[in-house]
CSV table of C-alpha atoms in Angstrom, one decimal:
chain,number,residue,atom,x,y,z
A,1,MET,CA,-11.1,-29.0,-5.3
A,2,ALA,CA,-12.4,-25.6,-5.8
A,3,ARG,CA,-13.0,-23.4,-2.9
A,4,LYS,CA,-16.6,-23.0,-2.1
A,5,TYR,CA,-16.5,-20.6,0.9
A,6,PHE,CA,-12.7,-19.6,1.7
A,7,GLY,CA,-11.1,-16.9,-0.4
A,8,THR,CA,-7.5,-15.9,-0.3
A,9,ASP,CA,-8.1,-15.2,3.3
A,10,GLY,CA,-10.6,-16.8,4.9
A,11,VAL,CA,-14.1,-16.2,4.6
A,12,ARG,CA,-15.6,-12.7,4.2
A,13,GLY,CA,-18.5,-10.8,3.2
A,14,THR,CA,-21.5,-8.1,4.5
A,15,VAL,CA,-22.9,-9.1,8.1
A,16,GLY,CA,-25.9,-10.4,7.8
A,17,GLU,CA,-25.8,-11.5,4.2
A,18,PHE,CA,-24.3,-15.6,3.8
A,19,PRO,CA,-21.6,-16.9,4.8
A,20,ILE,CA,-21.4,-13.8,7.3
A,21,THR,CA,-24.3,-14.7,9.5
A,22,PRO,CA,-24.4,-16.7,13.0
A,23,ASP,CA,-25.8,-19.8,11.7
A,24,PHE,CA,-22.9,-20.3,9.0
A,25,VAL,CA,-20.3,-19.2,11.8
A,26,LEU,CA,-21.3,-21.6,14.4
A,27,LYS,CA,-21.3,-24.3,12.1
A,28,LEU,CA,-17.7,-23.4,10.6
A,29,GLY,CA,-16.3,-23.4,14.1
A,30,TRP,CA,-17.8,-26.9,14.4
A,31,ALA,CA,-16.7,-28.0,11.3
A,32,ALA,CA,-13.2,-26.4,12.2
A,33,GLY,CA,-13.0,-28.4,15.6
A,34,LYS,CA,-13.8,-31.8,13.9
A,35,VAL,CA,-11.2,-31.9,11.5
A,36,LEU,CA,-8.5,-29.9,13.7
A,37,ALA,CA,-9.1,-32.5,16.7
A,38,ALA,CA,-9.1,-35.5,13.9
A,39,HIS,CA,-5.6,-34.2,13.3
A,40,GLY,CA,-5.1,-34.1,17.2
A,41,GLY,CA,-6.4,-31.0,18.0
A,42,SER,CA,-7.4,-30.0,21.1
A,43,LYS,CA,-7.2,-26.3,21.8
A,44,ILE,CA,-8.4,-23.2,19.5
A,45,LEU,CA,-7.5,-19.5,20.3
A,46,ILE,CA,-10.5,-16.8,19.1
A,47,GLY,CA,-9.5,-13.1,18.6
A,48,LYS,CA,-11.4,-10.6,17.0
A,49,ASP,CA,-10.6,-6.5,16.3
A,50,THR,CA,-13.5,-4.0,17.2
A,51,ARG,CA,-16.3,-4.0,15.3
A,52,ILE,CA,-19.5,-4.3,16.6
A,53,SER,CA,-20.4,-8.0,14.9
A,54,GLY,CA,-17.5,-9.4,16.8
A,55,TYR,CA,-19.5,-10.4,19.8
A,56,MET,CA,-21.8,-12.1,18.1
A,57,PHE,CA,-19.1,-14.0,15.7
A,58,GLU,CA,-17.3,-14.9,18.6
A,59,SER,CA,-20.1,-16.5,20.7
A,60,ALA,CA,-21.2,-18.6,17.3
A,61,LEU,CA,-17.4,-20.2,16.9
A,62,GLU,CA,-17.0,-20.6,20.8
A,63,ALA,CA,-20.4,-22.8,20.4
A,64,GLY,CA,-19.3,-24.7,17.3
A,65,ILE,CA,-16.0,-25.9,18.3
A,66,SER,CA,-17.3,-26.2,22.0
A,67,ALA,CA,-19.5,-28.7,20.5
A,68,ALA,CA,-16.8,-30.6,18.5
A,69,GLY,CA,-15.0,-31.3,21.9
A,70,VAL,CA,-12.2,-28.4,21.1
A,71,ASP,CA,-11.1,-26.1,23.8
A,72,VAL,CA,-11.8,-22.5,23.2
A,73,ARG,CA,-9.4,-19.7,24.4
A,74,LEU,CA,-11.1,-16.2,24.1
A,75,LEU,CA,-8.3,-13.5,23.6
A,76,GLY,CA,-10.6,-10.5,22.9
A,77,PRO,CA,-9.6,-7.8,20.7
A,78,LEU,CA,-6.1,-8.6,19.1
A,79,PRO,CA,-4.3,-7.7,16.3
A,80,THR,CA,-4.1,-10.4,13.6
A,81,PRO,CA,-0.5,-10.8,14.0
A,82,GLY,CA,-0.6,-10.9,17.7
A,83,ILE,CA,-3.5,-13.9,17.4
A,84,ALA,CA,-1.2,-15.5,15.2
A,85,TYR,CA,2.2,-15.4,17.5
A,86,LEU,CA,-0.1,-16.4,20.4
A,87,THR,CA,-1.6,-19.6,18.5
A,88,ARG,CA,3.0,-20.5,18.3
A,89,THR,CA,3.8,-19.9,21.9
A,90,LEU,CA,0.5,-20.9,23.8
A,91,SER,CA,0.7,-24.4,21.3
A,92,ALA,CA,-3.0,-24.3,19.9
A,93,GLN,CA,-3.9,-25.8,17.2
A,94,ALA,CA,-5.4,-23.1,15.4
A,95,GLY,CA,-6.0,-19.4,16.0
A,96,ILE,CA,-8.9,-18.3,14.6
A,97,VAL,CA,-9.2,-14.3,13.7
A,98,ILE,CA,-13.0,-12.4,13.5
A,99,SER,CA,-11.9,-9.3,11.2
A,100,ALA,CA,-12.5,-7.7,8.0
A,101,SER,CA,-9.2,-6.1,8.0
A,102,HIS,CA,-9.2,-2.6,6.4
A,103,ASN,CA,-13.2,-2.9,5.4
A,104,ALA,CA,-16.0,-0.7,7.1
A,105,TYR,CA,-17.8,-2.2,10.6
A,106,THR,CA,-20.4,-3.5,8.1
A,107,ASP,CA,-18.3,-6.7,6.8
A,108,ASN,CA,-16.6,-9.0,9.1
A,109,GLY,CA,-15.0,-12.1,8.5
A,110,ILE,CA,-13.6,-15.3,9.7
A,111,LYS,CA,-9.7,-16.5,8.7
A,112,PHE,CA,-7.7,-19.2,10.5
A,113,PHE,CA,-4.0,-19.6,11.5
A,114,GLY,CA,-2.3,-23.2,11.9
A,115,ALA,CA,-0.4,-23.9,14.5
A,116,ASP,CA,2.7,-22.4,13.5
A,117,GLY,CA,1.4,-19.5,13.3
A,118,ARG,CA,0.9,-19.1,9.5
A,119,LYS,CA,-2.0,-19.5,7.4
A,120,LEU,CA,-3.9,-22.7,7.8
A,121,ASN,CA,-2.8,-25.1,4.8
A,122,ASP,CA,-5.4,-25.6,1.7
A,123,GLU,CA,-5.7,-29.1,2.7
A,124,ILE,CA,-7.0,-28.3,6.0
A,125,GLU,CA,-9.6,-25.7,4.6
A,126,LEU,CA,-10.7,-28.0,2.2
A,127,GLU,CA,-11.8,-30.4,4.9
A,128,ILE,CA,-13.4,-27.9,6.7
A,129,GLU,CA,-15.6,-27.2,3.5
A,130,ARG,CA,-16.1,-30.6,2.9
A,131,LEU,CA,-17.4,-30.7,6.4
A,132,LEU,CA,-19.7,-27.6,6.3
A,133,ASP,CA,-22.1,-29.9,3.4
A,134,GLU,CA,-22.9,-32.3,6.6
A,135,ASP,CA,-25.1,-32.1,9.3
A,136,MET,CA,-24.0,-30.9,12.6
A,137,SER,CA,-23.6,-32.9,15.6
A,138,VAL,CA,-23.0,-32.9,19.3
A,139,VAL,CA,-20.0,-34.8,21.4
A,140,ALA,CA,-21.1,-36.5,24.4
A,141,THR,CA,-22.0,-34.1,27.1
A,142,ASP,CA,-18.9,-35.1,29.1
A,143,GLN,CA,-16.6,-34.4,25.9
A,144,ILE,CA,-17.7,-31.1,25.2
A,145,GLY,CA,-15.1,-28.4,25.1
A,146,LYS,CA,-14.3,-26.2,27.5
A,147,VAL,CA,-13.6,-22.1,27.6
A,148,ARG,CA,-11.8,-19.7,29.5
A,149,ARG,CA,-10.2,-16.6,28.9
A,150,ILE,CA,-6.8,-15.4,28.1
A,151,ASP,CA,-6.6,-12.3,30.5
A,152,ASP,CA,-2.7,-11.1,29.6
A,153,ALA,CA,-3.0,-11.8,25.7
A,154,ARG,CA,-2.3,-8.0,25.2
A,155,GLY,CA,0.6,-7.9,28.0
A,156,ARG,CA,2.2,-11.4,25.6
A,157,TYR,CA,1.9,-9.6,22.7
A,158,ILE,CA,3.5,-6.0,23.7
A,159,GLU,CA,6.1,-8.2,24.8
A,160,PHE,CA,6.5,-9.8,21.7
A,161,CYS,CA,7.1,-7.0,20.0
A,162,LYS,CA,9.3,-5.1,21.7
A,163,SER,CA,11.2,-8.1,21.6
A,164,THR,CA,11.7,-8.1,18.0
A,165,VAL,CA,14.2,-4.9,18.3
A,166,PRO,CA,16.4,-5.5,20.9
A,167,GLY,CA,18.5,-2.4,22.2
A,168,LEU,CA,16.0,-0.1,20.2
A,169,ASN,CA,15.5,3.4,22.3
A,170,LEU,CA,13.2,6.0,20.9
A,171,SER,CA,13.6,8.1,23.7
A,172,GLY,CA,13.8,11.9,22.3
A,173,MET,CA,10.8,10.7,19.4
A,174,LYS,CA,7.7,12.2,19.0
A,175,ILE,CA,5.8,9.9,17.1
A,176,VAL,CA,1.5,10.2,16.0
A,177,VAL,CA,0.5,6.6,16.2
A,178,ASP,CA,-3.1,5.9,14.4
A,179,THR,CA,-4.8,2.7,15.5
A,180,ALA,CA,-7.5,3.0,12.7
A,181,ASN,CA,-9.9,2.7,15.9
A,182,GLY,CA,-9.2,-1.2,15.7
A,183,ALA,CA,-7.7,-3.9,17.0
A,184,ALA,CA,-4.2,-2.2,18.3
A,185,TYR,CA,-6.0,0.7,19.9
A,186,HIS,CA,-4.8,-0.5,23.3
A,187,ILE,CA,-1.3,-1.8,22.4
A,188,ALA,CA,0.5,0.1,19.5
A,189,PRO,CA,0.5,3.3,21.4
A,190,ASP,CA,1.8,1.5,24.4
A,191,VAL,CA,4.3,-0.4,22.7
A,192,PHE,CA,5.8,2.5,21.1
A,193,GLU,CA,5.7,4.6,24.5
A,194,GLU,CA,7.1,1.7,26.6
A,195,LEU,CA,10.6,2.0,23.8
A,196,GLY,CA,10.8,5.8,25.3
A,197,ALA,CA,8.8,7.7,22.6
A,198,GLU,CA,6.7,10.3,23.5
A,199,VAL,CA,3.5,8.8,21.6
A,200,VAL,CA,0.3,11.4,20.5
A,201,ALA,CA,-2.4,8.7,20.0
A,202,MET,CA,-5.2,9.5,17.5
A,203,ALA,CA,-8.5,7.1,16.1
A,204,ASN,CA,-8.2,4.6,19.2
A,205,THR,CA,-11.6,5.1,20.7
A,206,PRO,CA,-12.9,1.9,18.9
A,207,ASP,CA,-17.2,2.4,19.0
A,208,GLY,CA,-17.9,-1.0,17.4
A,209,PHE,CA,-18.9,1.2,14.1
A,210,ASN,CA,-16.0,3.8,13.4
A,211,ILE,CA,-13.3,1.0,13.0
A,212,ASN,CA,-11.4,2.6,10.0
A,213,ARG,CA,-13.6,5.1,9.2
A,214,ASP,CA,-11.7,8.4,8.1
A,215,CYS,CA,-8.3,7.0,9.9
A,216,GLY,CA,-5.6,4.2,9.5
A,217,SER,CA,-3.7,3.1,6.7
A,218,THR,CA,-6.5,3.4,4.1
A,219,HIS,CA,-7.4,7.4,5.0
A,220,PRO,CA,-4.1,9.0,6.1
A,221,GLU,CA,-5.5,12.5,5.7
A,222,LYS,CA,-5.9,13.5,9.4
A,223,LEU,CA,-2.4,11.5,10.1
A,224,GLN,CA,-0.8,13.7,7.7
A,225,GLN,CA,-1.7,16.6,9.5
A,226,ARG,CA,-1.6,15.6,12.8
A,227,VAL,CA,2.1,15.3,12.0
A,228,LEU,CA,2.5,18.3,11.1
A,229,ASP,CA,0.7,20.2,13.7
A,230,GLU,CA,2.1,18.1,16.5
A,231,LYS,CA,6.0,19.0,15.0
A,232,ALA,CA,6.3,15.2,15.1
A,233,ASP,CA,9.2,13.1,14.0
A,234,LEU,CA,6.5,10.6,12.1
A,235,GLY,CA,3.4,8.9,12.0
A,236,VAL,CA,2.5,5.4,12.4
A,237,ALA,CA,-1.0,4.1,10.5
A,238,LEU,CA,-2.2,0.7,11.0
A,239,ASP,CA,-5.5,-0.9,9.4
A,240,GLY,CA,-8.4,-2.1,11.6
A,241,ASP,CA,-6.8,-5.9,12.5
A,242,ALA,CA,-3.4,-4.1,12.5
A,243,ASP,CA,-1.3,-6.4,10.1
A,244,ARG,CA,-1.1,-3.2,7.3
A,245,LEU,CA,1.9,0.0,7.9
A,246,ILE,CA,1.8,3.2,6.3
A,247,MET,CA,4.0,5.6,8.1
A,248,VAL,CA,4.1,9.7,7.5
A,249,ASP,CA,7.4,11.6,7.6
A,250,HIS,CA,8.2,15.1,9.4
A,251,THR,CA,6.6,16.5,6.2
A,252,GLY,CA,3.5,14.9,6.4
A,253,LYS,CA,4.8,12.9,3.2
A,254,LEU,CA,3.1,9.5,2.8
A,255,VAL,CA,5.7,6.6,3.0
A,256,ASP,CA,4.0,3.4,1.5
A,257,GLY,CA,4.8,-0.3,1.7
A,258,ASP,CA,7.1,0.2,-1.3
A,259,GLN,CA,9.1,2.6,0.6
A,260,LEU,CA,9.2,0.9,3.5
A,261,LEU,CA,10.0,-2.7,2.2
A,262,PHE,CA,13.0,-0.9,1.0
A,263,VAL,CA,14.1,0.6,4.3
A,264,VAL,CA,13.8,-2.9,6.1
A,265,ALA,CA,15.6,-4.6,3.0
A,266,ARG,CA,18.8,-2.1,3.1
A,267,ASP,CA,18.8,-2.3,6.7
A,268,ARG,CA,19.0,-6.0,6.6
A,269,LYS,CA,21.7,-6.2,4.1
A,270,GLU,CA,23.8,-3.5,5.7
A,271,SER,CA,23.5,-5.1,9.4
A,272,GLY,CA,24.9,-7.9,7.7
A,273,ALA,CA,22.1,-10.6,7.6
A,274,ASP,CA,21.4,-13.0,4.8
A,275,MET,CA,19.7,-10.5,2.4
A,276,PRO,CA,19.4,-12.4,-1.2
A,277,GLY,CA,16.7,-11.0,-2.2
A,278,VAL,CA,12.7,-9.4,-1.7
A,279,VAL,CA,9.5,-10.6,-2.8
A,280,GLY,CA,7.0,-8.0,-4.0
A,281,THR,CA,3.9,-8.4,-6.1
A,282,LEU,CA,2.5,-7.4,-9.7
A,283,MET,CA,1.6,-3.8,-8.2
A,284,SER,CA,4.8,-3.1,-6.8
A,285,ASN,CA,6.0,0.2,-8.0
A,286,PHE,CA,9.3,-0.4,-10.5
A,287,GLY,CA,11.0,2.2,-8.4
A,288,LEU,CA,10.9,-0.3,-5.9
A,289,GLU,CA,12.8,-2.8,-8.1
A,290,LEU,CA,15.5,-0.2,-9.3
A,291,ALA,CA,16.0,0.8,-5.8
A,292,LEU,CA,16.8,-2.4,-4.6
A,293,GLN,CA,18.9,-3.4,-7.7
A,294,ALA,CA,21.2,-0.4,-6.9
A,295,GLN,CA,21.3,-1.8,-3.6
A,296,GLY,CA,22.1,-5.7,-5.0
A,297,ILE,CA,19.0,-7.1,-4.2
A,298,GLU,CA,17.2,-9.5,-6.1
A,299,PHE,CA,13.8,-8.5,-6.6
A,300,VAL,CA,11.0,-11.2,-7.8
A,301,ARG,CA,7.4,-10.4,-8.1
A,302,ALA,CA,4.1,-12.5,-6.7
A,303,LYS,CA,0.5,-12.2,-7.7
A,304,VAL,CA,-1.7,-9.8,-5.3
A,305,GLY,CA,-2.0,-11.0,-1.9
A,306,ASP,CA,-0.4,-11.2,1.2
A,307,ARG,CA,-0.4,-15.3,1.0
A,308,TYR,CA,1.2,-15.5,-3.0
A,309,VAL,CA,4.2,-13.0,-1.2
A,310,MET,CA,4.4,-16.0,1.5
A,311,GLU,CA,4.4,-18.5,-1.2
A,312,GLN,CA,7.5,-17.3,-2.7
A,313,LEU,CA,9.0,-16.3,0.4
A,314,ASP,CA,8.8,-20.2,1.0
A,315,GLN,CA,10.2,-21.1,-2.4
A,316,ARG,CA,13.1,-18.9,-2.3
A,317,GLY,CA,13.9,-19.4,1.2
A,318,TRP,CA,14.1,-15.8,1.6
A,319,LEU,CA,12.7,-13.8,4.5
A,320,ILE,CA,11.1,-10.4,3.8
A,321,GLY,CA,8.5,-9.2,1.5
A,322,GLY,CA,5.8,-7.1,1.3
A,323,GLU,CA,2.6,-5.2,-0.9
A,324,SER,CA,2.4,-1.4,-1.4
A,325,SER,CA,-0.4,-1.4,0.4
A,326,GLY,CA,2.2,-1.9,3.5
A,327,HIS,CA,1.5,-5.5,4.2
A,328,LEU,CA,5.1,-6.2,5.2
A,329,VAL,CA,5.9,-9.5,6.0
A,330,CYS,CA,9.6,-10.2,8.2
A,331,LEU,CA,10.3,-13.7,8.8
A,332,ASP,CA,13.0,-13.1,10.8
A,333,CYS,CA,11.0,-11.5,13.2
A,334,THR,CA,7.4,-13.6,12.9
A,335,SER,CA,5.5,-15.7,11.0
A,336,THR,CA,2.8,-13.4,9.4
A,337,GLY,CA,2.6,-9.7,8.4
A,338,ASP,CA,2.3,-7.6,11.5
A,339,GLY,CA,2.1,-3.5,11.1
A,340,THR,CA,3.6,-2.7,14.7
A,341,VAL,CA,6.3,-5.1,14.5
A,342,SER,CA,7.4,-3.7,11.2
A,343,ALA,CA,7.2,-0.2,12.3
A,344,LEU,CA,9.8,-1.1,14.7
A,345,GLN,CA,11.7,-2.4,12.0
A,346,VAL,CA,11.5,0.6,10.1
A,347,LEU,CA,12.7,2.7,13.5
A,348,ALA,CA,15.5,0.2,14.2
A,349,ALA,CA,16.9,1.0,10.4
A,350,LEU,CA,16.4,5.0,11.2
A,351,SER,CA,18.1,4.7,14.6
A,352,ARG,CA,21.0,2.4,13.2
A,353,ARG,CA,21.6,5.1,10.2
A,354,ASP,CA,20.6,8.1,11.8
A,355,GLN,CA,18.3,9.5,9.6
A,356,SER,CA,14.6,10.8,9.6
A,357,LEU,CA,12.4,8.4,7.7
A,358,ALA,CA,12.1,11.3,4.6
A,359,ASP,CA,16.1,10.7,4.3
A,360,ALA,CA,15.9,7.2,4.7
A,361,VAL,CA,13.6,6.7,1.7
A,362,ALA,CA,15.4,9.4,-0.8
A,363,ASP,CA,17.1,6.4,-2.5
A,364,VAL,CA,13.8,4.9,-3.8
A,365,ALA,CA,12.0,6.8,-6.3
A,366,LEU,CA,8.9,5.8,-7.1
A,367,LEU,CA,7.7,5.8,-10.7
A,368,PRO,CA,4.7,8.2,-11.6
A,369,GLN,CA,1.9,5.5,-12.2
A,370,THR,CA,-1.6,5.8,-13.9
A,371,MET,CA,-4.4,3.1,-13.6
A,372,ILE,CA,-7.3,2.8,-15.4
A,373,ASN,CA,-10.2,0.4,-14.9
A,374,VAL,CA,-11.9,-1.1,-18.0
A,375,ARG,CA,-15.5,-2.6,-18.0
A,376,GLY,CA,-15.8,-5.7,-20.3
A,377,SER,CA,-17.4,-8.9,-20.0
A,378,SER,CA,-15.3,-10.6,-23.0
A,379,ARG,CA,-12.0,-10.9,-21.3
A,380,ASP,CA,-10.9,-14.7,-22.2
A,381,GLY,CA,-7.7,-14.6,-24.2
A,382,PHE,CA,-8.1,-10.4,-24.9
A,383,MET,CA,-4.0,-10.2,-24.0
A,384,ASP,CA,-3.5,-12.6,-27.4
A,385,LYS,CA,-5.5,-10.7,-30.0
A,386,ALA,CA,-3.1,-8.9,-32.1
A,387,GLU,CA,-3.9,-5.2,-31.5
A,388,VAL,CA,-3.5,-5.7,-27.8
A,389,LYS,CA,-0.4,-7.3,-28.3
A,390,ALA,CA,0.4,-4.3,-31.0
A,391,ALA,CA,-0.1,-1.9,-28.3
A,392,MET,CA,1.8,-3.0,-25.6
A,393,ALA,CA,4.6,-3.2,-27.8
A,394,GLY,CA,4.2,0.3,-28.7
A,395,VAL,CA,3.9,1.2,-25.1
A,396,GLU,CA,6.9,-0.6,-24.2
A,397,ASP,CA,8.9,1.0,-26.9
A,398,LYS,CA,8.1,4.6,-26.0
A,399,LEU,CA,8.9,4.1,-22.5
A,400,GLY,CA,12.5,2.8,-23.4
A,401,GLY,CA,12.6,0.2,-20.6
A,402,ASN,CA,12.3,3.2,-17.8
A,403,GLY,CA,8.7,1.8,-17.4
A,404,ARG,CA,6.5,-1.1,-16.9
A,405,ILE,CA,3.0,-2.2,-18.0
A,406,LEU,CA,0.5,-3.9,-16.1
A,407,LEU,CA,-2.8,-5.6,-17.7
A,408,ARG,CA,-4.6,-7.7,-14.9
A,409,PRO,CA,-8.0,-9.1,-14.6
A,410,SER,CA,-10.1,-8.2,-11.7
A,411,GLY,CA,-11.1,-11.3,-9.7
A,412,THR,CA,-14.3,-9.9,-8.7
A,413,GLU,CA,-15.3,-7.6,-11.4
A,414,PRO,CA,-15.6,-7.6,-14.8
A,415,LEU,CA,-13.1,-5.2,-15.3
A,416,VAL,CA,-9.6,-5.3,-16.5
A,417,ARG,CA,-6.9,-3.1,-14.4
A,418,VAL,CA,-4.5,-1.2,-17.0
A,419,MET,CA,-1.6,0.4,-15.4
A,420,ILE,CA,1.5,2.0,-16.8
A,421,GLU,CA,4.1,3.4,-14.4
A,422,GLY,CA,7.4,5.4,-16.2
A,423,LYS,CA,10.0,8.4,-15.4
A,424,ASP,CA,7.6,11.1,-17.1
A,425,ALA,CA,3.7,11.4,-15.4
A,426,ASP,CA,2.1,13.2,-18.1
A,427,GLN,CA,3.4,10.5,-20.7
A,428,VAL,CA,2.6,7.8,-18.2
A,429,ALA,CA,-1.2,9.1,-18.3
A,430,SER,CA,-1.3,9.6,-22.0
A,431,LEU,CA,0.2,5.8,-22.8
A,432,CYS,CA,-2.1,4.5,-20.2
A,433,ARG,CA,-5.3,5.9,-21.5
A,434,GLU,CA,-4.0,5.1,-25.3
A,435,LEU,CA,-3.6,1.4,-24.1
A,436,ALA,CA,-6.9,1.5,-22.3
A,437,ASP,CA,-9.2,2.4,-25.5
A,438,VAL,CA,-7.3,-0.5,-27.4
A,439,VAL,CA,-8.2,-2.8,-24.3
A,440,GLU,CA,-11.6,-1.3,-24.1
A,441,LYS,CA,-12.2,-2.6,-27.7
A,442,ALA,CA,-11.1,-5.9,-26.9
A,443,ILE,CA,-13.2,-7.1,-24.2
A,444,ALA,CA,-16.4,-4.9,-25.5
């Protein structure tokens, strides 16, 4: 059955435009409550990030769920992975996150976790979608769900984060932490400080409108400068809901998700953990693949999106995966991507090797990459056209096995992303332009 409302990560859009409206979210809460109650559920958690519309949608969900006869526990502002963690530990049947992740405050979204702290399975989501087309009803008055706030959610999650790195002591380390004016503003700085680090917090004063604005993992320029100004050992940048991580080394250089994934995977292997392989995505840099191969670690690519990374990890029984954007998954620590926990895994790896972040990523050389978006409406079967096949073969021949081509139709726009990686930046840019010209004619 095709999805009508749910995307790969819940329901998301612009606030005030369907479906991100109070009336739809009210009914979404009711439908989720009805479906989960039918599966034996009696309690749902609700958490949010710091955008202004979170108050409105929190109230709408609360009303809808209680109208379905299910109890609600309000967590307040909390990182997405923190809500996943508390869903497990508080024996709730689901956790709901009100967040649009790295998007601006004008967007918002609703995503769900199941009782295991992982994304709600497809069957449950489809059941919820079916109910959304029915008339809303209210249970008998004596069966309406009860609502109360969990006052110690923040403290519980902070202790969980620290528990993923037993024995780690960050004394003597100075860390700049950019929380994107988002859900981790009152959490991530405390985690690192309680482990002994000197913390310089920035973008940690949310006002409902400044989430992700010129800060966080998608805009790390100010963090890079702050690390230099403070003469810090490194910087940590999260996104609005704190499930992504980008870092900055002491020289002010960015360290992306691919490099961090390498540091964590190598550390797991050197520590004697079972490390048969790592899952990346179609957008993961070829340099990561080469670096992992040099460590004797297999690397496979999933479609872009953490849902697909998780699917591959589950199928293979592996534990470590992630995306270039910084969404890292360490299933030996937690059930979903967690920016703060991932940062701690990197810091633990640096401590065990007694290395700086800059030295730790020296063994993963990211290849130059060029990507061109080609617009056109005739994308069906374009890769089977003779001229496209010939152009791709020509590029592969020129790369000589030291690069990679990716042609990826956008799922939301009428365009094809043409991406080439290789060892020579000038050659990569030239070849990408040549291939893009061929694709442009093929899909015009």
